[in-house]
mmCIF file of C-alpha atoms in Angstrom:
data_model
loop_
_atom_site.group_PDB
_atom_site.id
_atom_site.type_symbol
_atom_site.label_atom_id
_atom_site.label_comp_id
_atom_site.label_asym_id
_atom_site.label_seq_id
_atom_site.Cartn_x
_atom_site.Cartn_y
_atom_site.Cartn_z
ATOM 1 C CA MET A 1 8.454 30.999 -44.906
ATOM 2 C CA ARG A 2 6.781 31.745 -41.561
ATOM 3 C CA ASP A 3 5.033 34.806 -43.023
ATOM 4 C CA ARG A 4 3.733 32.787 -45.975
ATOM 5 C CA ILE A 5 2.374 30.077 -43.685
ATOM 6 C CA GLN A 6 0.716 32.637 -41.438
ATOM 7 C CA ALA A 7 -0.875 34.442 -44.391
ATOM 8 C CA VAL A 8 -2.363 31.350 -46.026
ATOM 9 C CA LEU A 9 -3.713 30.045 -42.703
ATOM 10 C CA ARG A 10 -5.418 33.368 -42.041
ATOM 11 C CA GLN A 11 -6.936 33.286 -45.535
ATOM 12 C CA LEU A 12 -8.308 29.755 -45.353
ATOM 13 C CA SER A 13 -9.718 30.387 -41.870
ATOM 14 C CA GLN A 14 -12.029 33.037 -43.355
ATOM 15 C CA SER A 15 -14.201 30.311 -44.866
ATOM 16 C CA PRO A 16 -15.607 27.432 -42.746
ATOM 17 C CA ARG A 17 -15.946 25.366 -45.933
ATOM 18 C CA VAL A 18 -12.307 25.839 -46.888
ATOM 19 C CA GLU A 19 -11.108 25.367 -43.322
ATOM 20 C CA ALA A 20 -13.043 22.091 -43.111
ATOM 21 C CA ARG A 21 -11.190 20.826 -46.176
ATOM 22 C CA TRP A 22 -7.880 21.974 -44.678
ATOM 23 C CA LEU A 23 -8.607 20.083 -41.462
ATOM 24 C CA HIS A 24 -9.343 16.988 -43.530
ATOM 25 C CA THR A 25 -5.952 17.386 -45.228
ATOM 26 C CA LEU A 26 -4.247 17.666 -41.836
ATOM 27 C CA SER A 27 -6.054 14.481 -40.820
ATOM 28 C CA LEU A 28 -4.734 12.801 -43.958
ATOM 29 C CA MET A 29 -1.167 13.889 -43.210
ATOM 30 C CA GLU A 30 -1.352 12.632 -39.629
ATOM 31 C CA PHE A 31 -2.787 9.355 -40.928
ATOM 32 C CA ILE A 32 0.041 9.004 -43.464
ATOM 33 C CA GLY A 33 2.483 9.467 -40.595
ATOM 34 C CA ALA A 34 0.739 6.865 -38.441
ATOM 35 C CA ARG A 35 0.627 4.398 -41.334
ATOM 36 C CA LYS A 36 4.326 4.959 -42.045
ATOM 37 C CA ILE A 37 5.179 4.189 -38.400
ATOM 38 C CA SER A 38 3.009 1.061 -38.366
ATOM 39 C CA ARG A 39 4.632 -0.288 -41.543
ATOM 40 C CA THR A 40 8.229 0.357 -40.482
ATOM 41 C CA VAL A 41 9.367 0.601 -36.865
ATOM 42 C CA ALA A 42 5.999 -0.731 -35.588
ATOM 43 C CA ASP A 43 5.592 -3.650 -37.998
ATOM 44 C CA ARG A 44 6.124 -5.826 -34.912
ATOM 45 C CA HIS A 45 5.192 -5.037 -31.315
ATOM 46 C CA PRO A 46 7.248 -1.872 -30.746
ATOM 47 C CA SER A 47 8.777 -0.042 -27.789
ATOM 48 C CA LEU A 48 6.684 2.140 -25.496
ATOM 49 C CA GLU A 49 8.143 5.230 -27.183
ATOM 50 C CA VAL A 50 7.163 4.134 -30.691
ATOM 51 C CA LEU A 51 3.769 2.813 -29.594
ATOM 52 C CA GLY A 52 3.021 6.112 -27.850
ATOM 53 C CA HIS A 53 3.994 8.050 -30.969
ATOM 54 C CA LEU A 54 1.780 5.823 -33.133
ATOM 55 C CA ALA A 55 -1.139 6.348 -30.747
ATOM 56 C CA ASP A 56 -0.652 10.140 -30.822
ATOM 57 C CA GLU A 57 -0.537 10.332 -34.631
ATOM 58 C CA THR A 58 -3.671 8.182 -34.919
ATOM 59 C CA ARG A 59 -5.531 10.321 -32.377
ATOM 60 C CA HIS A 60 -4.506 13.491 -34.195
ATOM 61 C CA ALA A 61 -5.827 12.085 -37.484
ATOM 62 C CA PHE A 62 -9.144 11.312 -35.776
ATOM 63 C CA ALA A 63 -9.346 14.705 -34.052
ATOM 64 C CA PHE A 64 -8.757 16.665 -37.249
ATOM 65 C CA LYS A 65 -11.307 14.588 -39.176
ATOM 66 C CA ARG A 66 -13.867 15.076 -36.415
ATOM 67 C CA LEU A 67 -13.306 18.847 -36.487
ATOM 68 C CA SER A 68 -13.573 18.837 -40.280
ATOM 69 C CA ALA A 69 -16.973 17.158 -39.961
ATOM 70 C CA GLU A 70 -17.998 19.694 -37.317
ATOM 71 C CA LEU A 71 -17.129 22.684 -39.500
ATOM 72 C CA GLY A 72 -18.485 21.132 -42.691
ATOM 73 C CA GLY A 73 -21.699 19.751 -41.228
ATOM 74 C CA ALA A 74 -21.045 16.158 -42.298
ATOM 75 C CA GLU A 75 -18.252 13.609 -42.491
ATOM 76 C CA PRO A 76 -15.834 15.069 -45.060
ATOM 77 C CA SER A 77 -14.953 13.597 -48.427
ATOM 78 C CA ASP A 78 -12.981 16.507 -49.934
ATOM 79 C CA PHE A 79 -9.472 17.662 -49.108
ATOM 80 C CA LEU A 80 -7.399 20.749 -49.790
ATOM 81 C CA CYS A 81 -4.298 19.891 -51.872
ATOM 82 C CA PRO A 82 -4.287 16.165 -50.984
ATOM 83 C CA GLU A 83 -1.860 15.261 -53.789
ATOM 84 C CA ALA A 84 0.583 17.986 -52.720
ATOM 85 C CA ALA A 85 0.321 16.873 -49.084
ATOM 86 C CA GLY A 86 1.037 13.281 -50.055
ATOM 87 C CA ARG A 87 3.965 14.305 -52.251
ATOM 88 C CA TYR A 88 5.466 16.373 -49.450
ATOM 89 C CA PHE A 89 5.337 13.521 -46.966
ATOM 90 C CA GLN A 90 6.498 10.795 -49.327
ATOM 91 C CA ALA A 91 9.291 12.913 -50.826
ATOM 92 C CA LEU A 92 10.491 13.906 -47.361
ATOM 93 C CA ASP A 93 10.616 10.305 -46.196
ATOM 94 C CA HIS A 94 12.383 9.130 -49.357
ATOM 95 C CA GLU A 95 14.894 11.978 -49.638
ATOM 96 C CA LEU A 96 15.835 11.871 -45.955
ATOM 97 C CA ALA A 97 16.379 8.114 -46.172
ATOM 98 C CA THR A 98 18.560 8.526 -49.268
ATOM 99 C CA TRP A 99 20.523 11.337 -47.624
ATOM 100 C CA ALA A 100 21.113 9.367 -44.420
ATOM 101 C CA THR A 101 22.141 6.217 -46.293
ATOM 102 C CA GLY A 102 24.895 8.263 -47.910
ATOM 103 C CA TYR A 103 26.455 8.531 -44.434
ATOM 104 C CA THR A 104 25.586 5.130 -42.968
ATOM 105 C CA GLY A 105 26.401 3.118 -46.090
ATOM 106 C CA ALA A 106 23.292 0.964 -45.661
ATOM 107 C CA PRO A 107 19.626 1.667 -44.861
ATOM 108 C CA ASP A 108 19.001 2.296 -41.156
ATOM 109 C CA MET A 109 15.235 2.055 -40.652
ATOM 110 C CA TYR A 110 15.266 3.447 -37.129
ATOM 111 C CA LEU A 111 17.416 6.441 -38.117
ATOM 112 C CA HIS A 112 15.077 7.105 -41.036
ATOM 113 C CA TYR A 113 12.138 7.074 -38.607
ATOM 114 C CA LEU A 114 13.940 9.467 -36.253
ATOM 115 C CA LEU A 115 14.839 11.820 -39.110
ATOM 116 C CA THR A 116 11.372 12.006 -40.627
ATOM 117 C CA THR A 117 9.740 12.374 -37.217
ATOM 118 C CA THR A 118 12.130 15.134 -36.171
ATOM 119 C CA ALA A 119 11.595 17.087 -39.404
ATOM 120 C CA ILE A 120 7.801 16.683 -39.320
ATOM 121 C CA GLU A 121 7.494 17.643 -35.678
ATOM 122 C CA ARG A 122 9.776 20.652 -36.109
ATOM 123 C CA ARG A 123 7.384 21.737 -38.859
ATOM 124 C CA ALA A 124 4.343 21.048 -36.671
ATOM 125 C CA MET A 125 5.767 23.274 -33.938
ATOM 126 C CA VAL A 126 5.654 26.147 -36.448
ATOM 127 C CA LEU A 127 2.473 25.251 -38.328
ATOM 128 C CA TYR A 128 0.111 24.345 -35.498
ATOM 129 C CA PRO A 129 0.649 27.397 -33.251
ATOM 130 C CA LEU A 130 0.214 29.662 -36.290
ATOM 131 C CA TYR A 131 -2.970 27.832 -37.224
ATOM 132 C CA LYS A 132 -4.231 28.070 -33.637
ATOM 133 C CA ALA A 133 -3.793 31.848 -33.802
ATOM 134 C CA ALA A 134 -5.488 32.075 -37.215
ATOM 135 C CA SER A 135 -8.553 29.860 -36.670
ATOM 136 C CA ARG A 136 -11.809 31.458 -35.570
ATOM 137 C CA HIS A 137 -13.213 28.137 -34.348
ATOM 138 C CA PRO A 138 -12.840 27.580 -30.559
ATOM 139 C CA GLY A 139 -12.835 23.789 -30.926
ATOM 140 C CA VAL A 140 -10.004 23.925 -33.451
ATOM 141 C CA ARG A 141 -7.928 26.211 -31.216
ATOM 142 C CA GLU A 142 -8.509 23.986 -28.193
ATOM 143 C CA GLU A 143 -7.549 20.813 -30.051
ATOM 144 C CA LEU A 144 -4.435 22.387 -31.558
ATOM 145 C CA GLY A 145 -3.319 23.342 -28.058
ATOM 146 C CA ARG A 146 -3.626 19.705 -26.963
ATOM 147 C CA ILE A 147 -1.792 18.436 -30.034
ATOM 148 C CA VAL A 148 1.118 20.845 -29.572
ATOM 149 C CA THR A 149 1.471 19.686 -25.959
ATOM 150 C CA GLU A 150 1.471 16.033 -27.050
ATOM 151 C CA GLU A 151 4.013 16.660 -29.790
ATOM 152 C CA GLN A 152 6.313 18.451 -27.377
ATOM 153 C CA SER A 153 6.143 15.570 -24.920
ATOM 154 C CA HIS A 154 8.098 13.193 -27.166
ATOM 155 C CA ARG A 155 9.740 15.538 -29.683
ATOM 156 C CA ARG A 156 12.767 16.309 -27.541
ATOM 157 C CA THR A 157 13.525 12.635 -26.873
ATOM 158 C CA ILE A 158 13.225 11.695 -30.535
ATOM 159 C CA GLU A 159 15.253 14.678 -31.720
ATOM 160 C CA ASP A 160 18.044 14.013 -29.193
ATOM 161 C CA ALA A 161 18.253 10.389 -30.349
ATOM 162 C CA CYS A 162 18.302 11.548 -33.978
ATOM 163 C CA VAL A 163 21.120 14.048 -33.389
ATOM 164 C CA ALA A 164 23.160 11.438 -31.511
ATOM 165 C CA ARG A 165 22.909 8.903 -34.342
ATOM 166 C CA LEU A 166 23.700 11.525 -36.970
ATOM 167 C CA SER A 167 26.710 12.773 -35.021
ATOM 168 C CA ALA A 168 28.039 9.213 -34.828
ATOM 169 C CA VAL A 169 28.272 9.087 -38.645
ATOM 170 C CA GLY A 170 29.452 12.686 -39.099
ATOM 171 C CA ALA A 171 26.134 14.134 -40.291
ATOM 172 C CA SER A 172 24.272 17.275 -39.188
ATOM 173 C CA LEU A 173 20.564 17.704 -38.583
ATOM 174 C CA ASP A 174 20.714 21.155 -40.217
ATOM 175 C CA ALA A 175 21.094 19.621 -43.673
ATOM 176 C CA ALA A 176 18.044 17.421 -43.125
ATOM 177 C CA LEU A 177 15.973 20.386 -41.955
ATOM 178 C CA ALA A 178 17.034 22.403 -45.006
ATOM 179 C CA LEU A 179 15.765 19.556 -47.181
ATOM 180 C CA GLU A 180 12.417 19.626 -45.368
ATOM 181 C CA GLU A 181 12.211 23.412 -45.777
ATOM 182 C CA ARG A 182 12.561 23.084 -49.551
ATOM 183 C CA LEU A 183 9.870 20.409 -49.792
ATOM 184 C CA PHE A 184 7.444 22.249 -47.513
ATOM 185 C CA ALA A 185 7.889 25.431 -49.545
ATOM 186 C CA ALA A 186 6.659 23.516 -52.603
ATOM 187 C CA PHE A 187 3.613 22.341 -50.632
ATOM 188 C CA ILE A 188 2.862 25.878 -49.413
ATOM 189 C CA THR A 189 3.027 27.193 -53.001
ATOM 190 C CA GLU A 190 0.315 24.720 -54.038
ATOM 191 C CA LEU A 191 -1.725 25.441 -50.915
ATOM 192 C CA GLU A 192 -1.621 29.197 -51.576
ATOM 193 C CA ALA A 193 -2.947 28.685 -55.097
ATOM 194 C CA ALA A 194 -5.681 26.307 -53.925
ATOM 195 C CA VAL A 195 -6.855 28.628 -51.136
ATOM 196 C CA ALA A 196 -6.924 31.619 -53.508
ATOM 197 C CA GLY A 197 -9.040 29.609 -55.935
ATOM 198 C CA GLU A 198 -11.455 28.435 -53.232
ATOM 199 C CA LEU A 199 -11.930 31.938 -51.804
ATOM 200 C CA ALA A 200 -12.503 33.325 -55.300
ATOM 201 C CA SER A 201 -15.201 30.682 -55.824
ATOM 202 C CA ASP A 202 -16.822 31.646 -52.511
ATOM 203 C CA ALA A 203 -16.793 35.318 -53.503
ATOM 204 C CA LEU A 204 -18.331 34.553 -56.903
ATOM 205 C CA LEU A 205 -21.057 32.447 -55.314
ATOM 206 C CA ALA A 206 -21.827 35.188 -52.788
ATOM 207 C CA ALA A 207 -22.041 37.769 -55.572
ATOM 208 C CA THR A 208 -24.329 35.519 -57.619
ATOM 209 C CA LEU A 209 -26.679 34.964 -54.683
ATOM 210 C CA ALA A 210 -26.702 38.668 -53.853
ATOM 211 C CA ALA A 211 -27.576 39.748 -57.422
ATOM 212 C CA PRO A 212 -31.309 38.777 -57.332
ATOM 213 C CA GLU A 213 -31.745 40.573 -53.991
ATOM 214 C CA GLN A 214 -30.142 43.720 -55.368
ATOM 215 C CA ALA A 215 -32.357 43.552 -58.442
ATOM 216 C CA THR A 216 -35.463 43.192 -56.260
ATOM 217 C CA ARG A 217 -34.498 46.195 -54.175
ATOM 218 C CA ALA A 218 -33.921 48.239 -57.341
ATOM 219 C CA VAL A 219 -37.449 47.450 -58.603
ATOM 220 C CA LYS A 220 -38.986 48.471 -55.301
#
């Protein structure tokens, strides 16, 4: 999986246009996460921990959208695989909640929040460093470094709390992470196809624009 992620990030980073759309998708995913927090464990004035997490996710959504506008030259309107990104997040949230309820016997909103957050941030700790290494844009690399630091600051606390609650009902985090791996693999498959299509379109456009110049040179 790591090799596939690395390869597709390197490919999309070849094109500022495609990378701008990817950044907009990352902004969307961070926004979905922030909205999920605000509608569940932050539907009323939450703890410092939850409020800090909500603030981080919102800032990340803003930062990625700003970078998308910077690369694309204007505020973005297009995404890269937005439906697949939404399906990944929603399916992860739903399937983890269903899985956990099988152990707890009744919905546990806070455990569901801990589970989804742990799985997402585990994924971010793989995805974002690989993207930082792949991107050619200094601003993107700098921002990704900040985001990884922020994610690490609360990830350990959330993951420890998640493991403790799972252990209390006889469940293991490994099963939840395996579920996330399966869902993210489906997202990566769609992303690979989308990036290949976008790069092929770029190559065709470049060839079309180059054709008149080649014809002119041939006449001369």
